[in-house]
Amino acid sequence: FYTAEMNARADRRLTLETGLRHALERNEFLLHYQPQVDIVSGEILGAEALIRWQHPDWGLVSPVEFIPLAEETGLILPIGEWVLAEACTQARVWRDAGYADLRIAVNLSGRQLSQKNLVEIVAATLTRCGVARGMLELEITESLLMQDLERIAGTLEALVALGVTVSMDDFGTGYSSLSYLKRLPIDVLKIDQSFVRDISSDPDDAAIVQAIIAMAHSLGIKVIAEGVETMEQLAFLRLHRCDSMQGYYFSQPLPPEQFAELLRRKQRASG
Ligand code: C2E
Ligand code: MG
Ligand code: MG
């Protein structure tokens, strides 16, 4: 049986999907950049590229809404290639402006990771944009590891051989099998925002975050906390030796011009 609500949802989906099919050619995507900051020095180490869809009629559509649809329809492959090229082009602009050490992090979807020529695409994009290979970080999520682990391990090894680093996004929310950490070349764990949110009030979350940091460090993996919004959260993370952080407390994701302005301001402040 079929309800009006289901009908409306199917309509919305179809409208979104049609819009998504044209969004690339119509140049409706853009990237915002959120700084990743060293917890001790406060230095900006890099930026995560986050896609935005600026639709002429609907305004800004959240990736939470359209990325899953892009994955289902396979549109994530061309969109993902665009994101990679755009982020690398931006990294080159910042390099030329004197920020040669700024790392750029790009989210990879599961579909992209199982794409046969992913390694070639990444290598070609870096070369074309003139970006040093060590400057790119690719963020993967645990959910995509439910697929063929052997093959994914092979792909990640090939990416690492290029000089690219790999981070595990949203850590702790999926099927966090610790064996992944041993079998995959992961450089960085990103502690999910859902654990960070209540670290200063919920003893369970505090314990989980502490344990993740200690475990990662003993495996030689760095840790970044996502969604840091308050001074209290930052103090806790600093006390427990988390390496870096990302969140509204320091800055929201910003359009490239505003990100550059932030870089200039930081540089002036540090003399
Ligand atoms: P993510 O990769 O875990 O990105 C972090 C999300 O948390 C971003 O949401 C960011 O804006 C938000 N955030 C950062 N700091 C704070 C904070 O202090 N408080 C709160 N409440 N939120 C914070 P956004 O930009 O809406 O992206 C959502 C998700 O969409 C991303 O989660 C990622 O999974 C996906 N996504 C975004 N861009 C891309 C892309 O280019 N490719 C792919 N495959 N996925 C993407
Ligand atoms: Mg991410
Ligand atoms: Mg995340």
PDB file of C-alpha atoms and ligand atoms in Angstrom:
ATOM      1  CA  PHE A   1       0.000   0.000   0.000  1.00  0.00           C
ATOM      2  CA  TYR A   2       1.096   3.487  -0.760  1.00  0.00           C
ATOM      3  CA  THR A   3       0.723   6.638   1.297  1.00  0.00           C
ATOM      4  CA  ALA A   4       0.737  10.272   0.234  1.00  0.00           C
ATOM      5  CA  GLU A   5       3.917  10.756   2.224  1.00  0.00           C
ATOM      6  CA  MET A   6       5.707   7.982   0.365  1.00  0.00           C
ATOM      7  CA  ASN A   7       4.533   9.553  -2.829  1.00  0.00           C
ATOM      8  CA  ALA A   8       5.926  12.940  -1.864  1.00  0.00           C
ATOM      9  CA  ARG A   9       9.232  11.375  -0.889  1.00  0.00           C
ATOM     10  CA  ALA A  10       9.509   9.544  -4.211  1.00  0.00           C
ATOM     11  CA  ASP A  11       8.724  12.802  -6.028  1.00  0.00           C
ATOM     12  CA  ARG A  12      11.371  14.688  -4.101  1.00  0.00           C
ATOM     13  CA  ARG A  13      13.887  11.965  -4.873  1.00  0.00           C
ATOM     14  CA  LEU A  14      13.130  12.017  -8.571  1.00  0.00           C
ATOM     15  CA  THR A  15      13.384  15.820  -8.677  1.00  0.00           C
ATOM     16  CA  LEU A  16      16.711  15.711  -6.841  1.00  0.00           C
ATOM     17  CA  GLU A  17      18.023  12.977  -9.094  1.00  0.00           C
ATOM     18  CA  THR A  18      17.103  14.883 -12.259  1.00  0.00           C
ATOM     19  CA  GLY A  19      18.736  18.015 -10.864  1.00  0.00           C
ATOM     20  CA  LEU A  20      21.826  16.071  -9.866  1.00  0.00           C
ATOM     21  CA  ARG A  21      22.224  14.708 -13.383  1.00  0.00           C
ATOM     22  CA  HIS A  22      22.623  18.245 -14.727  1.00  0.00           C
ATOM     23  CA  ALA A  23      24.476  19.815 -11.827  1.00  0.00           C
ATOM     24  CA  LEU A  24      27.995  19.076 -13.099  1.00  0.00           C
ATOM     25  CA  GLU A  25      27.525  20.420 -16.629  1.00  0.00           C
ATOM     26  CA  ARG A  26      25.720  23.465 -15.197  1.00  0.00           C
ATOM     27  CA  ASN A  27      28.591  24.183 -12.840  1.00  0.00           C
ATOM     28  CA  GLU A  28      26.402  24.126  -9.749  1.00  0.00           C
ATOM     29  CA  PHE A  29      28.873  22.450  -7.393  1.00  0.00           C
ATOM     30  CA  LEU A  30      31.396  24.252  -5.269  1.00  0.00           C
ATOM     31  CA  LEU A  31      33.754  23.344  -2.471  1.00  0.00           C
ATOM     32  CA  HIS A  32      34.056  24.817   0.970  1.00  0.00           C
ATOM     33  CA  TYR A  33      37.168  24.252   3.042  1.00  0.00           C
ATOM     34  CA  GLN A  34      37.307  23.599   6.758  1.00  0.00           C
ATOM     35  CA  PRO A  35      40.637  24.128   8.516  1.00  0.00           C
ATOM     36  CA  GLN A  36      42.313  21.262  10.351  1.00  0.00           C
ATOM     37  CA  VAL A  37      44.289  22.673  13.223  1.00  0.00           C
ATOM     38  CA  ASP A  38      47.188  21.442  15.353  1.00  0.00           C
ATOM     39  CA  ILE A  39      45.843  21.116  18.888  1.00  0.00           C
ATOM     40  CA  VAL A  40      49.018  22.316  20.586  1.00  0.00           C
ATOM     41  CA  SER A  41      50.296  25.068  18.281  1.00  0.00           C
ATOM     42  CA  GLY A  42      46.982  26.202  16.802  1.00  0.00           C
ATOM     43  CA  GLU A  43      48.622  26.152  13.380  1.00  0.00           C
ATOM     44  CA  ILE A  44      46.432  25.400  10.333  1.00  0.00           C
ATOM     45  CA  LEU A  45      47.774  22.119   8.968  1.00  0.00           C
ATOM     46  CA  GLY A  46      45.345  21.671   6.135  1.00  0.00           C
ATOM     47  CA  ALA A  47      41.768  21.803   4.953  1.00  0.00           C
ATOM     48  CA  GLU A  48      38.992  19.319   4.316  1.00  0.00           C
ATOM     49  CA  ALA A  49      37.170  19.956   1.049  1.00  0.00           C
ATOM     50  CA  LEU A  50      33.389  19.701   1.500  1.00  0.00           C
ATOM     51  CA  ILE A  51      31.081  19.777  -1.490  1.00  0.00           C
ATOM     52  CA  ARG A  52      28.146  22.173  -1.776  1.00  0.00           C
ATOM     53  CA  TRP A  53      25.416  22.186  -4.378  1.00  0.00           C
ATOM     54  CA  GLN A  54      24.152  25.633  -5.277  1.00  0.00           C
ATOM     55  CA  HIS A  55      20.886  25.012  -7.078  1.00  0.00           C
ATOM     56  CA  PRO A  56      19.402  28.026  -8.933  1.00  0.00           C
ATOM     57  CA  ASP A  57      15.912  27.466  -7.449  1.00  0.00           C
ATOM     58  CA  TRP A  58      16.466  25.481  -4.248  1.00  0.00           C
ATOM     59  CA  GLY A  59      19.515  27.312  -2.943  1.00  0.00           C
ATOM     60  CA  LEU A  60      22.235  25.435  -1.126  1.00  0.00           C
ATOM     61  CA  VAL A  61      21.532  21.679  -0.944  1.00  0.00           C
ATOM     62  CA  SER A  62      23.361  19.772   1.814  1.00  0.00           C
ATOM     63  CA  PRO A  63      25.681  16.899   0.873  1.00  0.00           C
ATOM     64  CA  VAL A  64      23.883  14.843   3.524  1.00  0.00           C
ATOM     65  CA  GLU A  65      20.909  14.961   1.181  1.00  0.00           C
ATOM     66  CA  PHE A  66      22.520  14.456  -2.229  1.00  0.00           C
ATOM     67  CA  ILE A  67      25.668  12.370  -1.636  1.00  0.00           C
ATOM     68  CA  PRO A  68      23.721   9.185  -0.766  1.00  0.00           C
ATOM     69  CA  LEU A  69      21.642   9.670  -3.926  1.00  0.00           C
ATOM     70  CA  ALA A  70      24.785  10.283  -5.969  1.00  0.00           C
ATOM     71  CA  GLU A  71      26.176   7.032  -4.591  1.00  0.00           C
ATOM     72  CA  GLU A  72      23.045   5.049  -5.425  1.00  0.00           C
ATOM     73  CA  THR A  73      22.884   6.366  -8.974  1.00  0.00           C
ATOM     74  CA  GLY A  74      26.604   6.123  -9.688  1.00  0.00           C
ATOM     75  CA  LEU A  75      26.771   9.892 -10.282  1.00  0.00           C
ATOM     76  CA  ILE A  76      29.294   9.986  -7.440  1.00  0.00           C
ATOM     77  CA  LEU A  77      32.000   8.853  -9.866  1.00  0.00           C
ATOM     78  CA  PRO A  78      32.011  11.965 -12.099  1.00  0.00           C
ATOM     79  CA  ILE A  79      31.167  14.172  -9.103  1.00  0.00           C
ATOM     80  CA  GLY A  80      34.017  12.645  -7.082  1.00  0.00           C
ATOM     81  CA  GLU A  81      36.445  13.240  -9.951  1.00  0.00           C
ATOM     82  CA  TRP A  82      35.338  16.850 -10.108  1.00  0.00           C
ATOM     83  CA  VAL A  83      35.860  17.265  -6.341  1.00  0.00           C
ATOM     84  CA  LEU A  84      39.363  15.812  -6.547  1.00  0.00           C
ATOM     85  CA  ALA A  85      40.349  18.053  -9.480  1.00  0.00           C
ATOM     86  CA  GLU A  86      38.814  21.173  -7.925  1.00  0.00           C
ATOM     87  CA  ALA A  87      40.476  20.553  -4.532  1.00  0.00           C
ATOM     88  CA  CYS A  88      43.858  19.945  -6.172  1.00  0.00           C
ATOM     89  CA  THR A  89      43.500  23.082  -8.305  1.00  0.00           C
ATOM     90  CA  GLN A  90      42.805  25.026  -5.117  1.00  0.00           C
ATOM     91  CA  ALA A  91      45.769  23.400  -3.343  1.00  0.00           C
ATOM     92  CA  ARG A  92      47.976  24.581  -6.198  1.00  0.00           C
ATOM     93  CA  VAL A  93      46.646  28.138  -5.883  1.00  0.00           C
ATOM     94  CA  TRP A  94      47.469  28.134  -2.156  1.00  0.00           C
ATOM     95  CA  ARG A  95      50.873  26.633  -2.827  1.00  0.00           C
ATOM     96  CA  ASP A  96      51.614  29.432  -5.284  1.00  0.00           C
ATOM     97  CA  ALA A  97      50.434  31.960  -2.702  1.00  0.00           C
ATOM     98  CA  GLY A  98      53.116  30.700  -0.334  1.00  0.00           C
ATOM     99  CA  TYR A  99      51.246  28.046   1.650  1.00  0.00           C
ATOM    100  CA  ALA A 100      53.223  25.077   0.396  1.00  0.00           C
ATOM    101  CA  ASP A 101      52.688  22.925   3.500  1.00  0.00           C
ATOM    102  CA  LEU A 102      48.911  23.120   3.492  1.00  0.00           C
ATOM    103  CA  ARG A 103      47.437  19.642   3.139  1.00  0.00           C
ATOM    104  CA  ILE A 104      44.161  19.027   1.396  1.00  0.00           C
ATOM    105  CA  ALA A 105      41.730  16.299   2.484  1.00  0.00           C
ATOM    106  CA  VAL A 106      39.138  14.909   0.074  1.00  0.00           C
ATOM    107  CA  ASN A 107      36.261  12.555   0.955  1.00  0.00           C
ATOM    108  CA  LEU A 108      36.058   9.354  -1.060  1.00  0.00           C
ATOM    109  CA  SER A 109      32.865   7.369  -1.362  1.00  0.00           C
ATOM    110  CA  GLY A 110      32.742   3.585  -1.413  1.00  0.00           C
ATOM    111  CA  ARG A 111      31.883   3.555  -5.091  1.00  0.00           C
ATOM    112  CA  GLN A 112      35.006   5.518  -5.913  1.00  0.00           C
ATOM    113  CA  LEU A 113      37.172   3.168  -3.923  1.00  0.00           C
ATOM    114  CA  SER A 114      35.964   0.192  -5.917  1.00  0.00           C
ATOM    115  CA  GLN A 115      36.408   2.061  -9.185  1.00  0.00           C
ATOM    116  CA  LYS A 116      39.051   0.231 -11.230  1.00  0.00           C
ATOM    117  CA  ASN A 117      41.082   3.246 -12.337  1.00  0.00           C
ATOM    118  CA  LEU A 118      40.953   5.258  -9.101  1.00  0.00           C
ATOM    119  CA  VAL A 119      44.716   5.155  -8.563  1.00  0.00           C
ATOM    120  CA  GLU A 120      45.349   6.358 -12.129  1.00  0.00           C
ATOM    121  CA  ILE A 121      42.803   9.159 -11.731  1.00  0.00           C
ATOM    122  CA  VAL A 122      44.408  10.344  -8.488  1.00  0.00           C
ATOM    123  CA  ALA A 123      47.943  10.192  -9.915  1.00  0.00           C
ATOM    124  CA  ALA A 124      46.939  12.008 -13.120  1.00  0.00           C
ATOM    125  CA  THR A 125      45.044  14.715 -11.224  1.00  0.00           C
ATOM    126  CA  LEU A 126      47.986  15.431  -8.913  1.00  0.00           C
ATOM    127  CA  THR A 127      50.371  15.661 -11.853  1.00  0.00           C
ATOM    128  CA  ARG A 128      48.039  17.835 -13.920  1.00  0.00           C
ATOM    129  CA  CYS A 129      47.492  20.257 -11.031  1.00  0.00           C
ATOM    130  CA  GLY A 130      51.139  20.269 -10.017  1.00  0.00           C
ATOM    131  CA  VAL A 131      50.408  19.268  -6.435  1.00  0.00           C
ATOM    132  CA  ALA A 132      53.007  17.349  -4.425  1.00  0.00           C
ATOM    133  CA  ARG A 133      51.707  13.872  -3.682  1.00  0.00           C
ATOM    134  CA  GLY A 134      52.286  14.156   0.041  1.00  0.00           C
ATOM    135  CA  MET A 135      49.859  17.081   0.189  1.00  0.00           C
ATOM    136  CA  LEU A 136      46.750  15.001  -0.561  1.00  0.00           C
ATOM    137  CA  GLU A 137      44.838  13.039   2.041  1.00  0.00           C
ATOM    138  CA  LEU A 138      41.905  10.805   1.136  1.00  0.00           C
ATOM    139  CA  GLU A 139      39.170  10.222   3.709  1.00  0.00           C
ATOM    140  CA  ILE A 140      37.420   6.878   3.643  1.00  0.00           C
ATOM    141  CA  THR A 141      34.651   5.595   5.912  1.00  0.00           C
ATOM    142  CA  GLU A 142      34.258   2.335   7.749  1.00  0.00           C
ATOM    143  CA  SER A 143      31.032   1.409   6.004  1.00  0.00           C
ATOM    144  CA  LEU A 144      32.779   0.950   2.689  1.00  0.00           C
ATOM    145  CA  LEU A 145      35.118  -1.564   4.255  1.00  0.00           C
ATOM    146  CA  MET A 146      32.224  -3.984   4.423  1.00  0.00           C
ATOM    147  CA  GLN A 147      33.048  -4.611   0.792  1.00  0.00           C
ATOM    148  CA  ASP A 148      35.891  -6.763  -0.425  1.00  0.00           C
ATOM    149  CA  LEU A 149      38.592  -5.934   2.117  1.00  0.00           C
ATOM    150  CA  GLU A 150      41.460  -7.556   0.221  1.00  0.00           C
ATOM    151  CA  ARG A 151      40.834  -5.542  -2.906  1.00  0.00           C
ATOM    152  CA  ILE A 152      40.349  -2.314  -0.995  1.00  0.00           C
ATOM    153  CA  ALA A 153      43.564  -2.935   0.918  1.00  0.00           C
ATOM    154  CA  GLY A 154      45.319  -3.315  -2.451  1.00  0.00           C
ATOM    155  CA  THR A 155      43.885  -0.029  -3.741  1.00  0.00           C
ATOM    156  CA  LEU A 156      44.857   1.820  -0.575  1.00  0.00           C
ATOM    157  CA  GLU A 157      48.393   0.389  -0.694  1.00  0.00           C
ATOM    158  CA  ALA A 158      48.700   1.636  -4.275  1.00  0.00           C
ATOM    159  CA  LEU A 159      47.510   5.114  -3.231  1.00  0.00           C
ATOM    160  CA  VAL A 160      49.969   5.185  -0.345  1.00  0.00           C
ATOM    161  CA  ALA A 161      52.735   4.105  -2.733  1.00  0.00           C
ATOM    162  CA  LEU A 162      51.928   7.269  -4.723  1.00  0.00           C
ATOM    163  CA  GLY A 163      52.597   9.314  -1.587  1.00  0.00           C
ATOM    164  CA  VAL A 164      48.958  10.027  -0.721  1.00  0.00           C
ATOM    165  CA  THR A 165      47.831   9.591   2.906  1.00  0.00           C
ATOM    166  CA  VAL A 166      44.652   7.853   3.995  1.00  0.00           C
ATOM    167  CA  SER A 167      42.410   8.750   6.904  1.00  0.00           C
ATOM    168  CA  MET A 168      39.445   6.928   8.412  1.00  0.00           C
ATOM    169  CA  ASP A 169      36.480   9.296   8.675  1.00  0.00           C
ATOM    170  CA  ASP A 170      33.633   9.081  11.230  1.00  0.00           C
ATOM    171  CA  PHE A 171      35.640   6.584  13.260  1.00  0.00           C
ATOM    172  CA  GLY A 172      33.573   4.675  15.793  1.00  0.00           C
ATOM    173  CA  THR A 173      30.207   4.985  14.070  1.00  0.00           C
ATOM    174  CA  GLY A 174      30.323   2.013  11.724  1.00  0.00           C
ATOM    175  CA  TYR A 175      31.517  -1.526  12.118  1.00  0.00           C
ATOM    176  CA  SER A 176      34.719  -0.411  13.790  1.00  0.00           C
ATOM    177  CA  SER A 177      36.642  -3.587  13.466  1.00  0.00           C
ATOM    178  CA  LEU A 178      40.051  -3.000  14.930  1.00  0.00           C
ATOM    179  CA  SER A 179      41.540  -5.464  12.470  1.00  0.00           C
ATOM    180  CA  TYR A 180      41.010  -2.833   9.734  1.00  0.00           C
ATOM    181  CA  LEU A 181      43.529  -0.646  11.458  1.00  0.00           C
ATOM    182  CA  LYS A 182      46.072  -3.400  11.286  1.00  0.00           C
ATOM    183  CA  ARG A 183      45.355  -4.471   7.734  1.00  0.00           C
ATOM    184  CA  LEU A 184      44.962  -1.116   6.052  1.00  0.00           C
ATOM    185  CA  PRO A 185      47.524   1.663   5.616  1.00  0.00           C
ATOM    186  CA  ILE A 186      45.654   4.245   7.693  1.00  0.00           C
ATOM    187  CA  ASP A 187      47.614   7.339   8.785  1.00  0.00           C
ATOM    188  CA  VAL A 188      44.902   9.252  10.587  1.00  0.00           C
ATOM    189  CA  LEU A 189      41.731   8.441  12.533  1.00  0.00           C
ATOM    190  CA  LYS A 190      39.001  11.044  12.589  1.00  0.00           C
ATOM    191  CA  ILE A 191      36.991  10.667  15.800  1.00  0.00           C
ATOM    192  CA  ASP A 192      33.356  11.141  14.920  1.00  0.00           C
ATOM    193  CA  GLN A 193      31.537  14.201  16.155  1.00  0.00           C
ATOM    194  CA  SER A 194      28.973  12.064  18.019  1.00  0.00           C
ATOM    195  CA  PHE A 195      31.676  11.100  20.553  1.00  0.00           C
ATOM    196  CA  VAL A 196      33.208  14.562  20.755  1.00  0.00           C
ATOM    197  CA  ARG A 197      29.876  16.296  21.410  1.00  0.00           C
ATOM    198  CA  ASP A 198      29.519  15.158  25.039  1.00  0.00           C
ATOM    199  CA  ILE A 199      33.117  14.452  26.065  1.00  0.00           C
ATOM    200  CA  SER A 200      32.980  17.040  28.810  1.00  0.00           C
ATOM    201  CA  SER A 201      29.689  15.744  30.284  1.00  0.00           C
ATOM    202  CA  ASP A 202      29.305  12.051  29.420  1.00  0.00           C
ATOM    203  CA  PRO A 203      31.885   9.780  31.103  1.00  0.00           C
ATOM    204  CA  ASP A 204      31.279   7.022  28.539  1.00  0.00           C
ATOM    205  CA  ASP A 205      32.085   9.288  25.603  1.00  0.00           C
ATOM    206  CA  ALA A 206      35.087  10.627  27.473  1.00  0.00           C
ATOM    207  CA  ALA A 207      36.346   7.080  28.027  1.00  0.00           C
ATOM    208  CA  ILE A 208      35.767   6.098  24.390  1.00  0.00           C
ATOM    209  CA  VAL A 209      37.621   9.120  23.054  1.00  0.00           C
ATOM    210  CA  GLN A 210      40.526   8.551  25.437  1.00  0.00           C
ATOM    211  CA  ALA A 211      40.716   4.914  24.400  1.00  0.00           C
ATOM    212  CA  ILE A 212      40.625   5.732  20.672  1.00  0.00           C
ATOM    213  CA  ILE A 213      43.477   8.228  21.070  1.00  0.00           C
ATOM    214  CA  ALA A 214      45.614   5.833  23.105  1.00  0.00           C
ATOM    215  CA  MET A 215      45.001   2.906  20.774  1.00  0.00           C
ATOM    216  CA  ALA A 216      45.693   4.920  17.629  1.00  0.00           C
ATOM    217  CA  HIS A 217      48.895   6.340  19.028  1.00  0.00           C
ATOM    218  CA  SER A 218      50.184   2.940  20.045  1.00  0.00           C
ATOM    219  CA  LEU A 219      49.624   1.844  16.423  1.00  0.00           C
ATOM    220  CA  GLY A 220      51.473   4.907  15.125  1.00  0.00           C
ATOM    221  CA  ILE A 221      48.269   6.513  13.840  1.00  0.00           C
ATOM    222  CA  LYS A 222      47.446  10.193  14.312  1.00  0.00           C
ATOM    223  CA  VAL A 223      44.099  11.367  15.648  1.00  0.00           C
ATOM    224  CA  ILE A 224      41.939  14.310  14.648  1.00  0.00           C
ATOM    225  CA  ALA A 225      38.698  15.182  16.454  1.00  0.00           C
ATOM    226  CA  GLU A 226      35.718  16.210  14.315  1.00  0.00           C
ATOM    227  CA  GLY A 227      33.027  18.690  15.289  1.00  0.00           C
ATOM    228  CA  VAL A 228      34.873  20.490  18.082  1.00  0.00           C
ATOM    229  CA  GLU A 229      32.564  23.306  19.110  1.00  0.00           C
ATOM    230  CA  THR A 230      33.580  24.381  22.618  1.00  0.00           C
ATOM    231  CA  MET A 231      36.588  25.355  24.689  1.00  0.00           C
ATOM    232  CA  GLU A 232      35.789  22.511  27.116  1.00  0.00           C
ATOM    233  CA  GLN A 233      35.960  19.926  24.349  1.00  0.00           C
ATOM    234  CA  LEU A 234      39.233  21.376  23.144  1.00  0.00           C
ATOM    235  CA  ALA A 235      40.690  21.321  26.670  1.00  0.00           C
ATOM    236  CA  PHE A 236      39.755  17.654  27.084  1.00  0.00           C
ATOM    237  CA  LEU A 237      41.267  16.718  23.724  1.00  0.00           C
ATOM    238  CA  ARG A 238      44.445  18.624  24.470  1.00  0.00           C
ATOM    239  CA  LEU A 239      44.781  16.956  27.871  1.00  0.00           C
ATOM    240  CA  HIS A 240      44.486  13.534  26.252  1.00  0.00           C
ATOM    241  CA  ARG A 241      46.980  14.340  23.515  1.00  0.00           C
ATOM    242  CA  CYS A 242      44.698  14.341  20.510  1.00  0.00           C
ATOM    243  CA  ASP A 243      46.845  15.605  17.604  1.00  0.00           C
ATOM    244  CA  SER A 244      44.538  17.943  15.758  1.00  0.00           C
ATOM    245  CA  MET A 245      40.984  19.185  15.519  1.00  0.00           C
ATOM    246  CA  GLN A 246      38.369  20.408  13.142  1.00  0.00           C
ATOM    247  CA  GLY A 247      35.160  22.142  14.084  1.00  0.00           C
ATOM    248  CA  TYR A 248      33.102  25.293  14.464  1.00  0.00           C
ATOM    249  CA  TYR A 249      35.112  26.308  17.542  1.00  0.00           C
ATOM    250  CA  PHE A 250      37.952  27.195  15.200  1.00  0.00           C
ATOM    251  CA  SER A 251      36.055  27.714  11.953  1.00  0.00           C
ATOM    252  CA  GLN A 252      33.128  26.562   9.843  1.00  0.00           C
ATOM    253  CA  PRO A 253      33.829  25.278   6.337  1.00  0.00           C
ATOM    254  CA  LEU A 254      34.602  28.403   4.268  1.00  0.00           C
ATOM    255  CA  PRO A 255      34.521  29.441   0.605  1.00  0.00           C
ATOM    256  CA  PRO A 256      38.099  29.550  -0.793  1.00  0.00           C
ATOM    257  CA  GLU A 257      38.468  33.370  -0.603  1.00  0.00           C
ATOM    258  CA  GLN A 258      37.484  33.382   3.069  1.00  0.00           C
ATOM    259  CA  PHE A 259      39.803  30.476   3.787  1.00  0.00           C
ATOM    260  CA  ALA A 260      42.659  32.427   2.205  1.00  0.00           C
ATOM    261  CA  GLU A 261      41.735  35.433   4.335  1.00  0.00           C
ATOM    262  CA  LEU A 262      41.914  33.231   7.446  1.00  0.00           C
ATOM    263  CA  LEU A 263      45.372  32.020   6.379  1.00  0.00           C
ATOM    264  CA  ARG A 264      46.562  35.608   5.940  1.00  0.00           C
ATOM    265  CA  ARG A 265      45.136  36.645   9.305  1.00  0.00           C
ATOM    266  CA  LYS A 266      46.850  33.713  11.060  1.00  0.00           C
ATOM    267  CA  GLN A 267      50.111  34.546   9.333  1.00  0.00           C
ATOM    268  CA  ARG A 268      49.953  38.188  10.405  1.00  0.00           C
ATOM    269  CA  ALA A 269      49.094  37.152  13.972  1.00  0.00           C
ATOM    270  CA  SER A 270      52.110  34.864  14.185  1.00  0.00           C
ATOM    271  CA  GLY A 271      54.246  37.744  12.912  1.00  0.00           C
TER     272      GLY A 271
HETATM  273  P1  C2E B   1      32.312  14.448   6.964  1.00  0.00           P
HETATM  274  O1  C2E B   1      33.314  14.106   5.922  1.00  0.00           O
HETATM  275  O2  C2E B   1      32.402  13.708   8.247  1.00  0.00           O
HETATM  276  O3  C2E B   1      32.437  16.011   7.173  1.00  0.00           O
HETATM  277  C1  C2E B   1      32.235  16.659   8.404  1.00  0.00           C
HETATM  278  C2  C2E B   1      30.880  17.331   8.463  1.00  0.00           C
HETATM  279  O4  C2E B   1      30.729  17.940   9.752  1.00  0.00           O
HETATM  280  C3  C2E B   1      30.704  18.462   7.470  1.00  0.00           C
HETATM  281  O5  C2E B   1      29.325  18.486   7.106  1.00  0.00           O
HETATM  282  C4  C2E B   1      31.040  19.697   8.299  1.00  0.00           C
HETATM  283  O6  C2E B   1      30.469  20.881   7.795  1.00  0.00           O
HETATM  284  C5  C2E B   1      30.435  19.318   9.621  1.00  0.00           C
HETATM  285  N1  C2E B   1      31.060  20.001  10.755  1.00  0.00           N
HETATM  286  C6  C2E B   1      32.333  20.405  10.876  1.00  0.00           C
HETATM  287  N2  C2E B   1      32.575  20.963  12.080  1.00  0.00           N
HETATM  288  C7  C2E B   1      31.403  20.916  12.754  1.00  0.00           C
HETATM  289  C8  C2E B   1      30.997  21.331  14.075  1.00  0.00           C
HETATM  290  O7  C2E B   1      31.774  21.854  14.867  1.00  0.00           O
HETATM  291  N3  C2E B   1      29.691  21.095  14.408  1.00  0.00           N
HETATM  292  C9  C2E B   1      28.810  20.512  13.562  1.00  0.00           C
HETATM  293  N4  C2E B   1      27.556  20.333  13.986  1.00  0.00           N
HETATM  294  N5  C2E B   1      29.162  20.092  12.308  1.00  0.00           N
HETATM  295  C10 C2E B   1      30.441  20.285  11.915  1.00  0.00           C
HETATM  296  P2  C2E B   1      28.873  18.634   5.583  1.00  0.00           P
HETATM  297  O8  C2E B   1      29.769  19.591   4.872  1.00  0.00           O
HETATM  298  O9  C2E B   1      27.405  18.890   5.591  1.00  0.00           O
HETATM  299  O10 C2E B   1      29.159  17.202   4.972  1.00  0.00           O
HETATM  300  C11 C2E B   1      28.462  16.086   5.429  1.00  0.00           C
HETATM  301  C12 C2E B   1      29.020  14.811   4.874  1.00  0.00           C
HETATM  302  O11 C2E B   1      28.840  14.739   3.455  1.00  0.00           O
HETATM  303  C13 C2E B   1      30.526  14.659   5.069  1.00  0.00           C
HETATM  304  O12 C2E B   1      30.816  14.230   6.381  1.00  0.00           O
HETATM  305  C14 C2E B   1      30.852  13.613   4.023  1.00  0.00           C
HETATM  306  O13 C2E B   1      30.521  12.331   4.475  1.00  0.00           O
HETATM  307  C15 C2E B   1      29.895  13.992   2.912  1.00  0.00           C
HETATM  308  N6  C2E B   1      30.631  14.796   1.916  1.00  0.00           N
HETATM  309  C16 C2E B   1      30.875  16.125   1.876  1.00  0.00           C
HETATM  310  N7  C2E B   1      31.599  16.454   0.791  1.00  0.00           N
HETATM  311  C17 C2E B   1      31.840  15.294   0.126  1.00  0.00           C
HETATM  312  C18 C2E B   1      32.555  14.964  -1.092  1.00  0.00           C
HETATM  313  O14 C2E B   1      33.158  15.813  -1.777  1.00  0.00           O
HETATM  314  N8  C2E B   1      32.559  13.642  -1.467  1.00  0.00           N
HETATM  315  C19 C2E B   1      31.925  12.677  -0.718  1.00  0.00           C
HETATM  316  N9  C2E B   1      31.984  11.394  -1.161  1.00  0.00           N
HETATM  317  N10 C2E B   1      31.276  12.948   0.415  1.00  0.00           N
HETATM  318  C20 C2E B   1      31.226  14.245   0.838  1.00  0.00           C
HETATM  319 MG    MG B   2      35.276  13.816   5.906  1.00  0.00          MG
HETATM  320 MG    MG B   3      33.342  12.780   9.519  1.00  0.00          MG
END
